[in-house]
């Protein structure tokens, strides 16, 4: 039976490492990855957070990606298309594809890559984890459940650290009360982020909680 693993990976040895190191406040959300006739895959990803201009400049100096194109001009987020070069210290794409796995979600937030990957079975997951260990890539398994959605292992809540912090602050401040006792702007100021970023953290966090409860 297939299993879905929620895990996190150290970004320092993966693609986008240089750009992310230069702009730690940026969050990335990988929308799509696909292989073309060339040897390396193409990635579509959304970038959010403070320092979008600096991040875009850093991409030009990042040898792990090439042919970078900005596909949107929104003020609070940008969509990029980039081709991976294979020059990252560790390339995980072929590893999990060869195992018959499928990436369901891939996000960079709180200084780590967070992924949801469907594996054909536990043996395939174990092989991928061994691959990471063999390549000195820090791999942390956060949650594991079978294809029917039943928990088989729970290490931590699905919420990221930033989502948990935002939700806790909003709850304690009375943001979810009727009437509200605090505003989104006040929560954002307390977290030191933009209103848009605070809103997205709250919405994503609530979405995860609802999915776990009713999904």
PDB file of N, CA, C and O in Angstrom, residues 42-102:
ATOM      1  N   UNK A  42      12.221  21.460 -15.257  1.00  0.00           N
ATOM      2  CA  UNK A  42      11.836  22.856 -15.149  1.00  0.00           C
ATOM      3  C   UNK A  42      10.918  23.004 -13.943  1.00  0.00           C
ATOM      4  O   UNK A  42      10.055  22.156 -13.686  1.00  0.00           O
ATOM      5  N   UNK A  43      11.106  24.081 -13.193  1.00  0.00           N
ATOM      6  CA  UNK A  43      10.343  24.326 -11.972  1.00  0.00           C
ATOM      7  C   UNK A  43       9.560  25.625 -12.104  1.00  0.00           C
ATOM      8  O   UNK A  43      10.089  26.640 -12.558  1.00  0.00           O
ATOM      9  N   UNK A  44       8.292  25.586 -11.718  1.00  0.00           N
ATOM     10  CA  UNK A  44       7.480  26.784 -11.564  1.00  0.00           C
ATOM     11  C   UNK A  44       7.248  26.980 -10.072  1.00  0.00           C
ATOM     12  O   UNK A  44       6.767  26.056  -9.396  1.00  0.00           O
ATOM     13  N   UNK A  45       7.598  28.144  -9.550  1.00  0.00           N
ATOM     14  CA  UNK A  45       7.420  28.356  -8.118  1.00  0.00           C
ATOM     15  C   UNK A  45       7.039  29.806  -7.828  1.00  0.00           C
ATOM     16  O   UNK A  45       7.448  30.727  -8.532  1.00  0.00           O
ATOM     17  N   UNK A  46       6.226  29.968  -6.769  1.00  0.00           N
ATOM     18  CA  UNK A  46       5.825  31.280  -6.285  1.00  0.00           C
ATOM     19  C   UNK A  46       6.775  31.709  -5.173  1.00  0.00           C
ATOM     20  O   UNK A  46       7.100  30.918  -4.297  1.00  0.00           O
ATOM     21  N   UNK A  47       7.198  32.947  -5.220  1.00  0.00           N
ATOM     22  CA  UNK A  47       8.035  33.525  -4.169  1.00  0.00           C
ATOM     23  C   UNK A  47       7.242  34.605  -3.455  1.00  0.00           C
ATOM     24  O   UNK A  47       6.589  35.433  -4.099  1.00  0.00           O
ATOM     25  N   UNK A  48       7.290  34.594  -2.118  1.00  0.00           N
ATOM     26  CA  UNK A  48       6.588  35.583  -1.303  1.00  0.00           C
ATOM     27  C   UNK A  48       7.526  36.071  -0.204  1.00  0.00           C
ATOM     28  O   UNK A  48       8.465  35.385   0.154  1.00  0.00           O
ATOM     29  N   UNK A  49       7.203  37.230   0.345  1.00  0.00           N
ATOM     30  CA  UNK A  49       7.954  37.725   1.486  1.00  0.00           C
ATOM     31  C   UNK A  49       8.732  38.985   1.182  1.00  0.00           C
ATOM     32  O   UNK A  49       8.744  39.489   0.057  1.00  0.00           O
ATOM     33  N   UNK A  50       9.413  39.475   2.206  1.00  0.00           N
ATOM     34  CA  UNK A  50      10.218  40.676   2.052  1.00  0.00           C
ATOM     35  C   UNK A  50      11.493  40.364   1.267  1.00  0.00           C
ATOM     36  O   UNK A  50      12.117  39.327   1.475  1.00  0.00           O
ATOM     37  N   UNK A  51      11.879  41.266   0.390  1.00  0.00           N
ATOM     38  CA  UNK A  51      13.126  41.097  -0.338  1.00  0.00           C
ATOM     39  C   UNK A  51      12.986  40.377  -1.665  1.00  0.00           C
ATOM     40  O   UNK A  51      13.909  39.683  -2.096  1.00  0.00           O
ATOM     41  N   UNK A  52      11.842  40.552  -2.341  1.00  0.00           N
ATOM     42  CA  UNK A  52      11.651  39.871  -3.630  1.00  0.00           C
ATOM     43  C   UNK A  52      12.667  40.338  -4.671  1.00  0.00           C
ATOM     44  O   UNK A  52      13.168  39.529  -5.461  1.00  0.00           O
ATOM     45  N   UNK A  53      12.988  41.624  -4.674  1.00  0.00           N
ATOM     46  CA  UNK A  53      13.976  42.117  -5.639  1.00  0.00           C
ATOM     47  C   UNK A  53      15.354  41.520  -5.359  1.00  0.00           C
ATOM     48  O   UNK A  53      16.080  41.135  -6.290  1.00  0.00           O
ATOM     49  N   UNK A  54      15.711  41.432  -4.082  1.00  0.00           N
ATOM     50  CA  UNK A  54      16.999  40.840  -3.717  1.00  0.00           C
ATOM     51  C   UNK A  54      17.028  39.359  -4.073  1.00  0.00           C
ATOM     52  O   UNK A  54      18.061  38.840  -4.530  1.00  0.00           O
ATOM     53  N   UNK A  55      15.916  38.678  -3.872  1.00  0.00           N
ATOM     54  CA  UNK A  55      15.846  37.258  -4.220  1.00  0.00           C
ATOM     55  C   UNK A  55      16.038  37.062  -5.722  1.00  0.00           C
ATOM     56  O   UNK A  55      16.783  36.171  -6.159  1.00  0.00           O
ATOM     57  N   UNK A  56      15.386  37.908  -6.506  1.00  0.00           N
ATOM     58  CA  UNK A  56      15.509  37.790  -7.956  1.00  0.00           C
ATOM     59  C   UNK A  56      16.945  38.039  -8.403  1.00  0.00           C
ATOM     60  O   UNK A  56      17.461  37.348  -9.295  1.00  0.00           O
ATOM     61  N   UNK A  57      17.612  38.992  -7.789  1.00  0.00           N
ATOM     62  CA  UNK A  57      19.017  39.254  -8.119  1.00  0.00           C
ATOM     63  C   UNK A  57      19.896  38.080  -7.717  1.00  0.00           C
ATOM     64  O   UNK A  57      20.825  37.700  -8.442  1.00  0.00           O
ATOM     65  N   UNK A  58      19.575  37.471  -6.557  1.00  0.00           N
ATOM     66  CA  UNK A  58      20.363  36.337  -6.076  1.00  0.00           C
ATOM     67  C   UNK A  58      20.201  35.120  -6.969  1.00  0.00           C
ATOM     68  O   UNK A  58      21.127  34.299  -7.092  1.00  0.00           O
ATOM     69  N   UNK A  59      19.044  34.984  -7.608  1.00  0.00           N
ATOM     70  CA  UNK A  59      18.836  33.857  -8.526  1.00  0.00           C
ATOM     71  C   UNK A  59      19.843  33.893  -9.674  1.00  0.00           C
ATOM     72  O   UNK A  59      20.286  32.846 -10.156  1.00  0.00           O
ATOM     73  N   UNK A  60      20.216  35.096 -10.101  1.00  0.00           N
ATOM     74  CA  UNK A  60      21.170  35.234 -11.204  1.00  0.00           C
ATOM     75  C   UNK A  60      22.546  34.711 -10.828  1.00  0.00           C
ATOM     76  O   UNK A  60      23.328  34.313 -11.709  1.00  0.00           O
ATOM     77  N   UNK A  61      22.856  34.701  -9.527  1.00  0.00           N
ATOM     78  CA  UNK A  61      24.159  34.223  -9.058  1.00  0.00           C
ATOM     79  C   UNK A  61      24.097  32.787  -8.533  1.00  0.00           C
ATOM     80  O   UNK A  61      25.105  32.270  -8.050  1.00  0.00           O
ATOM     81  N   UNK A  62      22.925  32.168  -8.621  1.00  0.00           N
ATOM     82  CA  UNK A  62      22.755  30.815  -8.094  1.00  0.00           C
ATOM     83  C   UNK A  62      23.015  29.807  -9.201  1.00  0.00           C
ATOM     84  O   UNK A  62      22.238  29.685 -10.158  1.00  0.00           O
ATOM     85  N   UNK A  63      24.108  29.053  -9.099  1.00  0.00           N
ATOM     86  CA  UNK A  63      24.501  28.129 -10.158  1.00  0.00           C
ATOM     87  C   UNK A  63      23.618  26.881 -10.222  1.00  0.00           C
ATOM     88  O   UNK A  63      23.751  26.072 -11.136  1.00  0.00           O
ATOM     89  N   UNK A  64      22.696  26.736  -9.275  1.00  0.00           N
ATOM     90  CA  UNK A  64      21.839  25.545  -9.296  1.00  0.00           C
ATOM     91  C   UNK A  64      20.616  25.726 -10.186  1.00  0.00           C
ATOM     92  O   UNK A  64      19.883  24.766 -10.438  1.00  0.00           O
ATOM     93  N   UNK A  65      20.368  26.973 -10.651  1.00  0.00           N
ATOM     94  CA  UNK A  65      19.235  27.230 -11.547  1.00  0.00           C
ATOM     95  C   UNK A  65      19.697  28.095 -12.705  1.00  0.00           C
ATOM     96  O   UNK A  65      20.677  28.840 -12.602  1.00  0.00           O
ATOM     97  N   UNK A  66      18.987  27.993 -13.812  1.00  0.00           N
ATOM     98  CA  UNK A  66      19.311  28.794 -14.994  1.00  0.00           C
ATOM     99  C   UNK A  66      18.025  29.100 -15.746  1.00  0.00           C
ATOM    100  O   UNK A  66      16.959  28.559 -15.423  1.00  0.00           O
ATOM    101  N   UNK A  67      18.130  29.948 -16.767  1.00  0.00           N
ATOM    102  CA  UNK A  67      16.963  30.320 -17.589  1.00  0.00           C
ATOM    103  C   UNK A  67      15.807  30.803 -16.713  1.00  0.00           C
ATOM    104  O   UNK A  67      14.642  30.452 -16.930  1.00  0.00           O
ATOM    105  N   UNK A  68      16.102  31.609 -15.721  1.00  0.00           N
ATOM    106  CA  UNK A  68      15.082  32.090 -14.793  1.00  0.00           C
ATOM    107  C   UNK A  68      14.236  33.168 -15.479  1.00  0.00           C
ATOM    108  O   UNK A  68      14.769  34.116 -16.050  1.00  0.00           O
ATOM    109  N   UNK A  69      12.909  33.006 -15.403  1.00  0.00           N
ATOM    110  CA  UNK A  69      11.984  33.980 -15.973  1.00  0.00           C
ATOM    111  C   UNK A  69      10.925  34.342 -14.934  1.00  0.00           C
ATOM    112  O   UNK A  69      10.375  33.459 -14.283  1.00  0.00           O
ATOM    113  N   UNK A  70      10.670  35.636 -14.806  1.00  0.00           N
ATOM    114  CA  UNK A  70       9.562  36.062 -13.950  1.00  0.00           C
ATOM    115  C   UNK A  70       8.296  36.076 -14.795  1.00  0.00           C
ATOM    116  O   UNK A  70       8.242  36.707 -15.843  1.00  0.00           O
ATOM    117  N   UNK A  71       7.254  35.381 -14.311  1.00  0.00           N
ATOM    118  CA  UNK A  71       6.023  35.232 -15.083  1.00  0.00           C
ATOM    119  C   UNK A  71       4.875  36.060 -14.539  1.00  0.00           C
ATOM    120  O   UNK A  71       3.783  36.066 -15.133  1.00  0.00           O
ATOM    121  N   UNK A  72       5.072  36.743 -13.415  1.00  0.00           N
ATOM    122  CA  UNK A  72       4.022  37.598 -12.868  1.00  0.00           C
ATOM    123  C   UNK A  72       4.656  38.834 -12.263  1.00  0.00           C
ATOM    124  O   UNK A  72       5.836  38.838 -11.915  1.00  0.00           O
ATOM    125  N   UNK A  73       3.858  39.887 -12.117  1.00  0.00           N
ATOM    126  CA  UNK A  73       4.355  41.148 -11.586  1.00  0.00           C
ATOM    127  C   UNK A  73       3.556  41.625 -10.385  1.00  0.00           C
ATOM    128  O   UNK A  73       3.491  42.822 -10.119  1.00  0.00           O
ATOM    129  N   UNK A  74       2.936  40.712  -9.663  1.00  0.00           N
ATOM    130  CA  UNK A  74       2.185  41.103  -8.472  1.00  0.00           C
ATOM    131  C   UNK A  74       3.135  41.721  -7.453  1.00  0.00           C
ATOM    132  O   UNK A  74       4.312  41.351  -7.369  1.00  0.00           O
ATOM    133  N   UNK A  75       2.628  42.669  -6.679  1.00  0.00           N
ATOM    134  CA  UNK A  75       3.483  43.378  -5.733  1.00  0.00           C
ATOM    135  C   UNK A  75       3.881  42.520  -4.543  1.00  0.00           C
ATOM    136  O   UNK A  75       4.943  42.722  -3.949  1.00  0.00           O
ATOM    137  N   UNK A  76       3.031  41.545  -4.167  1.00  0.00           N
ATOM    138  CA  UNK A  76       3.284  40.772  -2.960  1.00  0.00           C
ATOM    139  C   UNK A  76       3.826  39.377  -3.225  1.00  0.00           C
ATOM    140  O   UNK A  76       4.239  38.689  -2.304  1.00  0.00           O
ATOM    141  N   UNK A  77       3.826  38.942  -4.468  1.00  0.00           N
ATOM    142  CA  UNK A  77       4.363  37.624  -4.799  1.00  0.00           C
ATOM    143  C   UNK A  77       4.721  37.582  -6.275  1.00  0.00           C
ATOM    144  O   UNK A  77       4.203  38.355  -7.077  1.00  0.00           O
ATOM    145  N   UNK A  78       5.610  36.670  -6.614  1.00  0.00           N
ATOM    146  CA  UNK A  78       6.056  36.545  -8.006  1.00  0.00           C
ATOM    147  C   UNK A  78       6.152  35.073  -8.387  1.00  0.00           C
ATOM    148  O   UNK A  78       6.570  34.243  -7.580  1.00  0.00           O
ATOM    149  N   UNK A  79       5.746  34.786  -9.610  1.00  0.00           N
ATOM    150  CA  UNK A  79       5.856  33.433 -10.146  1.00  0.00           C
ATOM    151  C   UNK A  79       7.082  33.361 -11.041  1.00  0.00           C
ATOM    152  O   UNK A  79       7.258  34.196 -11.930  1.00  0.00           O
ATOM    153  N   UNK A  80       7.925  32.361 -10.795  1.00  0.00           N
ATOM    154  CA  UNK A  80       9.141  32.177 -11.582  1.00  0.00           C
ATOM    155  C   UNK A  80       9.134  30.824 -12.278  1.00  0.00           C
ATOM    156  O   UNK A  80       8.599  29.840 -11.751  1.00  0.00           O
ATOM    157  N   UNK A  81       9.749  30.812 -13.439  1.00  0.00           N
ATOM    158  CA  UNK A  81      10.054  29.576 -14.151  1.00  0.00           C
ATOM    159  C   UNK A  81      11.561  29.462 -14.202  1.00  0.00           C
ATOM    160  O   UNK A  81      12.238  30.412 -14.586  1.00  0.00           O
ATOM    161  N   UNK A  82      12.095  28.330 -13.809  1.00  0.00           N
ATOM    162  CA  UNK A  82      13.554  28.143 -13.808  1.00  0.00           C
ATOM    163  C   UNK A  82      13.888  26.698 -14.154  1.00  0.00           C
ATOM    164  O   UNK A  82      13.131  25.782 -13.836  1.00  0.00           O
ATOM    165  N   UNK A  83      15.009  26.525 -14.803  1.00  0.00           N
ATOM    166  CA  UNK A  83      15.485  25.173 -15.107  1.00  0.00           C
ATOM    167  C   UNK A  83      16.589  24.810 -14.115  1.00  0.00           C
ATOM    168  O   UNK A  83      17.518  25.583 -13.894  1.00  0.00           O
ATOM    169  N   UNK A  84      16.477  23.645 -13.505  1.00  0.00           N
ATOM    170  CA  UNK A  84      17.524  23.188 -12.612  1.00  0.00           C
ATOM    171  C   UNK A  84      18.749  22.789 -13.427  1.00  0.00           C
ATOM    172  O   UNK A  84      18.629  22.264 -14.535  1.00  0.00           O
ATOM    173  N   UNK A  85      19.923  23.025 -12.879  1.00  0.00           N
ATOM    174  CA  UNK A  85      21.157  22.735 -13.608  1.00  0.00           C
ATOM    175  C   UNK A  85      21.787  21.407 -13.215  1.00  0.00           C
ATOM    176  O   UNK A  85      22.667  20.910 -13.919  1.00  0.00           O
ATOM    177  N   UNK A  86      21.366  20.862 -12.072  1.00  0.00           N
ATOM    178  CA  UNK A  86      22.004  19.641 -11.586  1.00  0.00           C
ATOM    179  C   UNK A  86      23.295  19.911 -10.843  1.00  0.00           C
ATOM    180  O   UNK A  86      24.015  18.982 -10.482  1.00  0.00           O
ATOM    181  N   UNK A  87      23.601  21.185 -10.573  1.00  0.00           N
ATOM    182  CA  UNK A  87      24.846  21.551  -9.905  1.00  0.00           C
ATOM    183  C   UNK A  87      24.680  21.740  -8.397  1.00  0.00           C
ATOM    184  O   UNK A  87      25.613  22.160  -7.724  1.00  0.00           O
ATOM    185  N   UNK A  88      23.509  21.423  -7.892  1.00  0.00           N
ATOM    186  CA  UNK A  88      23.335  21.437  -6.438  1.00  0.00           C
ATOM    187  C   UNK A  88      24.145  20.299  -5.830  1.00  0.00           C
ATOM    188  O   UNK A  88      24.437  19.297  -6.494  1.00  0.00           O
ATOM    189  N   UNK A  89      24.504  20.450  -4.569  1.00  0.00           N
ATOM    190  CA  UNK A  89      25.281  19.404  -3.908  1.00  0.00           C
ATOM    191  C   UNK A  89      24.545  18.069  -3.917  1.00  0.00           C
ATOM    192  O   UNK A  89      25.152  17.004  -4.057  1.00  0.00           O
ATOM    193  N   UNK A  90      23.219  18.146  -3.768  1.00  0.00           N
ATOM    194  CA  UNK A  90      22.388  16.934  -3.809  1.00  0.00           C
ATOM    195  C   UNK A  90      21.193  17.206  -4.708  1.00  0.00           C
ATOM    196  O   UNK A  90      20.521  18.225  -4.564  1.00  0.00           O
ATOM    197  N   UNK A  91      20.941  16.299  -5.641  1.00  0.00           N
ATOM    198  CA  UNK A  91      19.771  16.387  -6.523  1.00  0.00           C
ATOM    199  C   UNK A  91      18.841  15.238  -6.156  1.00  0.00           C
ATOM    200  O   UNK A  91      19.153  14.072  -6.386  1.00  0.00           O
ATOM    201  N   UNK A  92      17.693  15.581  -5.585  1.00  0.00           N
ATOM    202  CA  UNK A  92      16.772  14.542  -5.106  1.00  0.00           C
ATOM    203  C   UNK A  92      15.753  14.120  -6.156  1.00  0.00           C
ATOM    204  O   UNK A  92      15.103  13.087  -6.004  1.00  0.00           O
ATOM    205  N   UNK A  93      15.590  14.910  -7.205  1.00  0.00           N
ATOM    206  CA  UNK A  93      14.523  14.666  -8.188  1.00  0.00           C
ATOM    207  C   UNK A  93      14.572  13.245  -8.740  1.00  0.00           C
ATOM    208  O   UNK A  93      13.588  12.500  -8.676  1.00  0.00           O
ATOM    209  N   UNK A  94      15.718  12.859  -9.275  1.00  0.00           N
ATOM    210  CA  UNK A  94      15.830  11.518  -9.866  1.00  0.00           C
ATOM    211  C   UNK A  94      15.654  10.431  -8.819  1.00  0.00           C
ATOM    212  O   UNK A  94      15.127   9.353  -9.119  1.00  0.00           O
ATOM    213  N   UNK A  95      16.087  10.704  -7.602  1.00  0.00           N
ATOM    214  CA  UNK A  95      16.020   9.688  -6.546  1.00  0.00           C
ATOM    215  C   UNK A  95      14.590   9.272  -6.274  1.00  0.00           C
ATOM    216  O   UNK A  95      14.263   8.072  -6.254  1.00  0.00           O
ATOM    217  N   UNK A  96      13.691  10.256  -6.055  1.00  0.00           N
ATOM    218  CA  UNK A  96      12.333   9.850  -5.730  1.00  0.00           C
ATOM    219  C   UNK A  96      11.529   9.453  -6.962  1.00  0.00           C
ATOM    220  O   UNK A  96      10.645   8.602  -6.886  1.00  0.00           O
ATOM    221  N   UNK A  97      11.866  10.016  -8.128  1.00  0.00           N
ATOM    222  CA  UNK A  97      11.177   9.606  -9.356  1.00  0.00           C
ATOM    223  C   UNK A  97      11.504   8.156  -9.686  1.00  0.00           C
ATOM    224  O   UNK A  97      10.631   7.362 -10.057  1.00  0.00           O
ATOM    225  N   UNK A  98      12.778   7.771  -9.547  1.00  0.00           N
ATOM    226  CA  UNK A  98      13.184   6.393  -9.817  1.00  0.00           C
ATOM    227  C   UNK A  98      12.510   5.402  -8.881  1.00  0.00           C
ATOM    228  O   UNK A  98      12.348   4.218  -9.217  1.00  0.00           O
ATOM    229  N   UNK A  99      12.115   5.876  -7.702  1.00  0.00           N
ATOM    230  CA  UNK A  99      11.440   5.011  -6.742  1.00  0.00           C
ATOM    231  C   UNK A  99       9.937   4.928  -7.006  1.00  0.00           C
ATOM    232  O   UNK A  99       9.220   4.212  -6.300  1.00  0.00           O
ATOM    233  N   UNK A 100       9.462   5.650  -8.026  1.00  0.00           N
ATOM    234  CA  UNK A 100       8.039   5.638  -8.325  1.00  0.00           C
ATOM    235  C   UNK A 100       7.237   6.551  -7.434  1.00  0.00           C
ATOM    236  O   UNK A 100       6.018   6.385  -7.307  1.00  0.00           O
ATOM    237  N   UNK A 101       7.893   7.538  -6.820  1.00  0.00           N
ATOM    238  CA  UNK A 101       7.208   8.463  -5.914  1.00  0.00           C
ATOM    239  C   UNK A 101       6.668   9.663  -6.690  1.00  0.00           C
ATOM    240  O   UNK A 101       7.080   9.943  -7.818  1.00  0.00           O
ATOM    241  N   UNK A 102       5.729  10.375  -6.069  1.00  0.00           N
ATOM    242  CA  UNK A 102       5.142  11.567  -6.678  1.00  0.00           C
ATOM    243  C   UNK A 102       5.123  12.702  -5.655  1.00  0.00           C
ATOM    244  O   UNK A 102       4.663  12.508  -4.526  1.00  0.00           O
TER     245      UNK A 102
END
